[in-house]
Amino acid sequence: MKLPIVAYGDPVLRKVCVDIEETYPDLQQLISNMFDTMYAASGVGLAAPQIGLPIRMFIVDTGADEDEKKGYKKVFINAEILEETGEPWAFNEGCLSIPDIREDVMRKPNIRIKYLDENWVEHEDEVTGMPARVIQHEYDHIEGKLFTDKLSILRKTMLKSKLDSISKGNVRTDYKMRFPKQNKKR
Ligand code: ZN
């Protein structure tokens, strides 16, 4: 089942999310709904706050592409990035909660991350390249951060009115969204 994606400006995107227990209600259904939502929006990652839940869970599926050969698909629960290393590199990032904005973001290429998978098995993985990039973006979401926070003051100033109009719902997407400033009026 597809869920609406929370737009920029909603306070849930600014929450430092909390760990969940294995008994979290309907967890498998929630994970399945998150994948449905992400694929319908052609995303490569989706974090729980983006569907309105301030919990430490995100999903990644980089899909199959020429460089990776096979897709990197995983569920991350109660994740903790232990280490980020290497020379920062730029990549033009976007976000399903911030449609129509793409900006170069610098991130370190290698990470070490501890997490539980959807079967509640604990892992500690070293990840590099594009999958690491997507994990870092989604991990920021569960820390209440957005990629636009990482931009220069100049870029932020230039994007301010565009971001404001997204939060008011003045943006077109081919997936369903929930806009904070529209909700308040109802
Ligand atoms: Zn995002």
Coordinates of C-alpha atoms and ligand atoms in Angstrom, one line a residue:
M1 CA 0.0 0.0 0.0
K2 CA 1.3 3.4 -1.0
L3 CA 1.5 6.1 1.7
P4 CA 1.6 9.9 1.2
I5 CA 5.2 11.3 1.4
V6 CA 5.6 14.1 4.0
A7 CA 6.8 17.4 2.4
Y8 CA 9.5 19.8 3.4
G9 CA 8.3 22.0 6.3
D10 CA 6.6 19.2 8.3
P11 CA 8.0 19.1 11.9
V12 CA 8.3 15.3 11.7
L13 CA 11.2 15.7 9.3
R14 CA 13.1 17.6 12.0
K15 CA 12.7 15.0 14.8
V16 CA 15.6 13.0 16.0
C17 CA 13.9 9.6 15.6
V18 CA 13.7 6.9 18.3
D19 CA 14.7 3.3 18.3
I20 CA 11.9 0.7 17.9
E21 CA 11.3 -2.6 19.6
E22 CA 10.9 -6.0 17.9
T23 CA 7.3 -5.9 19.0
Y24 CA 6.6 -2.7 17.0
P25 CA 3.0 -3.2 15.6
D26 CA 2.7 -4.4 12.0
L27 CA 6.4 -3.9 11.3
Q28 CA 6.5 -6.2 8.2
Q29 CA 3.4 -4.5 6.7
L30 CA 5.0 -1.1 7.4
I31 CA 8.2 -2.1 5.6
S32 CA 6.2 -3.5 2.7
N33 CA 4.3 -0.2 2.5
M34 CA 7.5 1.8 2.6
F35 CA 8.9 -0.2 -0.4
D36 CA 5.6 0.3 -2.3
T37 CA 5.7 4.1 -1.6
M38 CA 9.4 4.4 -2.6
Y39 CA 9.1 2.5 -5.8
A40 CA 5.9 4.4 -6.9
A41 CA 7.9 7.6 -6.4
S42 CA 11.0 6.2 -8.2
G43 CA 13.1 6.8 -5.2
V44 CA 16.3 4.9 -4.1
G45 CA 15.7 5.4 -0.4
L46 CA 12.9 6.3 2.0
A47 CA 13.0 7.0 5.8
A48 CA 10.2 6.5 8.2
P49 CA 9.8 10.2 9.1
Q50 CA 9.0 10.8 5.4
I51 CA 5.8 8.8 5.9
G52 CA 5.2 10.6 9.2
L53 CA 6.7 8.2 11.7
P54 CA 9.6 9.5 13.9
I55 CA 11.2 6.1 14.2
R56 CA 14.8 4.9 13.3
M57 CA 14.0 2.9 10.2
F58 CA 14.8 3.5 6.6
I59 CA 15.0 1.4 3.4
V60 CA 17.4 1.5 0.4
D61 CA 17.2 0.1 -3.0
T62 CA 19.6 1.5 -5.5
G63 CA 18.2 -0.6 -8.3
A64 CA 20.2 -2.2 -11.0
D65 CA 22.5 0.1 -12.9
E66 CA 25.5 -0.1 -15.1
D67 CA 28.1 0.6 -12.4
E68 CA 26.6 -1.5 -9.6
K69 CA 25.4 -4.4 -11.8
K70 CA 23.0 -5.4 -9.1
G71 CA 20.9 -3.3 -6.8
Y72 CA 21.7 -2.7 -3.2
K73 CA 18.5 -3.4 -1.3
K74 CA 18.3 -3.3 2.5
V75 CA 16.2 -2.4 5.5
F76 CA 17.9 -0.5 8.3
I77 CA 16.4 -0.5 11.8
N78 CA 17.9 1.3 14.8
A79 CA 20.9 2.1 12.6
E80 CA 24.0 3.8 13.9
I81 CA 26.8 5.0 11.6
L82 CA 30.0 4.2 13.5
E83 CA 32.5 5.7 11.1
E84 CA 32.7 7.8 7.9
T85 CA 36.1 7.9 6.1
G86 CA 37.7 9.1 2.9
E87 CA 37.9 12.2 0.8
P88 CA 34.5 13.9 0.5
W89 CA 32.9 13.7 -3.0
A90 CA 30.1 15.7 -4.5
F91 CA 26.9 14.2 -5.9
N92 CA 23.8 15.9 -7.1
E93 CA 21.2 14.8 -4.5
G94 CA 17.4 15.0 -4.4
C95 CA 14.8 14.0 -1.9
L96 CA 11.2 12.7 -2.3
S97 CA 10.2 15.2 0.5
I98 CA 11.8 18.1 -1.4
P99 CA 10.6 17.7 -5.0
D100 CA 12.2 19.5 -7.9
I101 CA 15.3 20.5 -6.0
R102 CA 18.6 18.9 -6.7
E103 CA 21.9 20.2 -5.3
D104 CA 25.5 18.9 -5.1
V105 CA 26.2 17.6 -1.6
M106 CA 29.6 16.6 -0.2
R107 CA 29.9 13.3 1.7
K108 CA 32.7 10.9 2.7
P109 CA 32.7 7.8 0.5
N110 CA 33.1 5.0 3.1
I111 CA 30.9 4.2 6.1
R112 CA 30.7 1.6 8.8
I113 CA 27.2 1.1 10.0
K114 CA 25.5 -1.1 12.7
Y115 CA 21.8 -1.9 12.2
L116 CA 19.1 -4.6 12.5
D117 CA 17.5 -6.0 9.4
E118 CA 13.8 -6.7 8.8
N119 CA 14.3 -10.2 10.5
W120 CA 15.9 -8.5 13.5
V121 CA 19.3 -9.8 12.7
E122 CA 22.2 -7.5 13.8
H123 CA 24.7 -6.5 11.2
E124 CA 27.8 -4.3 11.0
D125 CA 28.6 -3.5 7.4
E126 CA 31.2 -1.5 5.6
V127 CA 29.6 0.3 2.6
T128 CA 31.1 2.4 -0.1
G129 CA 30.2 4.5 -3.1
M130 CA 26.6 5.1 -4.1
P131 CA 24.9 2.8 -1.6
A132 CA 26.9 4.6 1.2
R133 CA 25.7 7.9 -0.2
V134 CA 22.0 6.8 -0.1
I135 CA 22.4 5.4 3.4
Q136 CA 24.0 8.7 4.6
H137 CA 21.1 10.7 3.1
E138 CA 18.5 8.4 4.7
Y139 CA 20.4 8.3 8.0
D140 CA 20.3 12.1 8.1
H141 CA 16.5 11.8 7.9
I142 CA 16.3 9.8 11.1
E143 CA 18.6 12.4 12.7
G144 CA 16.1 15.1 11.7
K145 CA 18.4 16.5 9.0
L146 CA 17.8 17.2 5.3
F147 CA 20.3 17.5 2.5
T148 CA 19.5 21.2 2.0
D149 CA 21.0 21.7 5.5
K150 CA 24.4 20.9 4.1
L151 CA 24.4 23.6 1.4
S152 CA 26.2 26.9 1.5
I153 CA 24.4 29.9 3.0
L154 CA 24.2 31.4 -0.5
R155 CA 22.5 28.3 -1.9
K156 CA 20.1 28.1 1.0
T157 CA 19.1 31.7 0.5
M158 CA 18.5 31.1 -3.2
L159 CA 16.3 28.1 -2.4
K160 CA 14.4 29.7 0.4
S161 CA 11.3 30.7 -1.5
K162 CA 11.2 27.4 -3.5
L163 CA 11.3 25.5 -0.2
D164 CA 8.6 27.6 1.2
S165 CA 6.3 27.0 -1.7
I166 CA 6.9 23.2 -1.4
S167 CA 5.7 23.3 2.2
K168 CA 2.6 25.2 1.0
G169 CA 1.9 22.5 -1.5
N170 CA 2.8 24.5 -4.6
V171 CA 4.6 21.8 -6.3
R172 CA 3.6 19.0 -8.7
T173 CA 4.7 15.4 -8.2
D174 CA 3.5 12.2 -9.8
Y175 CA 3.3 10.7 -6.3
K176 CA 1.0 11.5 -3.4
M177 CA 2.3 14.0 -0.8
R178 CA 1.2 15.5 2.5
F179 CA 1.9 19.3 2.9
P180 CA 2.2 20.8 6.3
K181 CA 0.9 24.3 5.6
Q182 CA -2.1 22.9 3.7
N183 CA -3.0 20.6 6.6
K184 CA -3.2 23.5 9.1
K185 CA -5.8 25.2 7.1
R186 CA -8.2 22.3 7.2
Ligands
ZN1 ZN 15.4 12.4 1.5

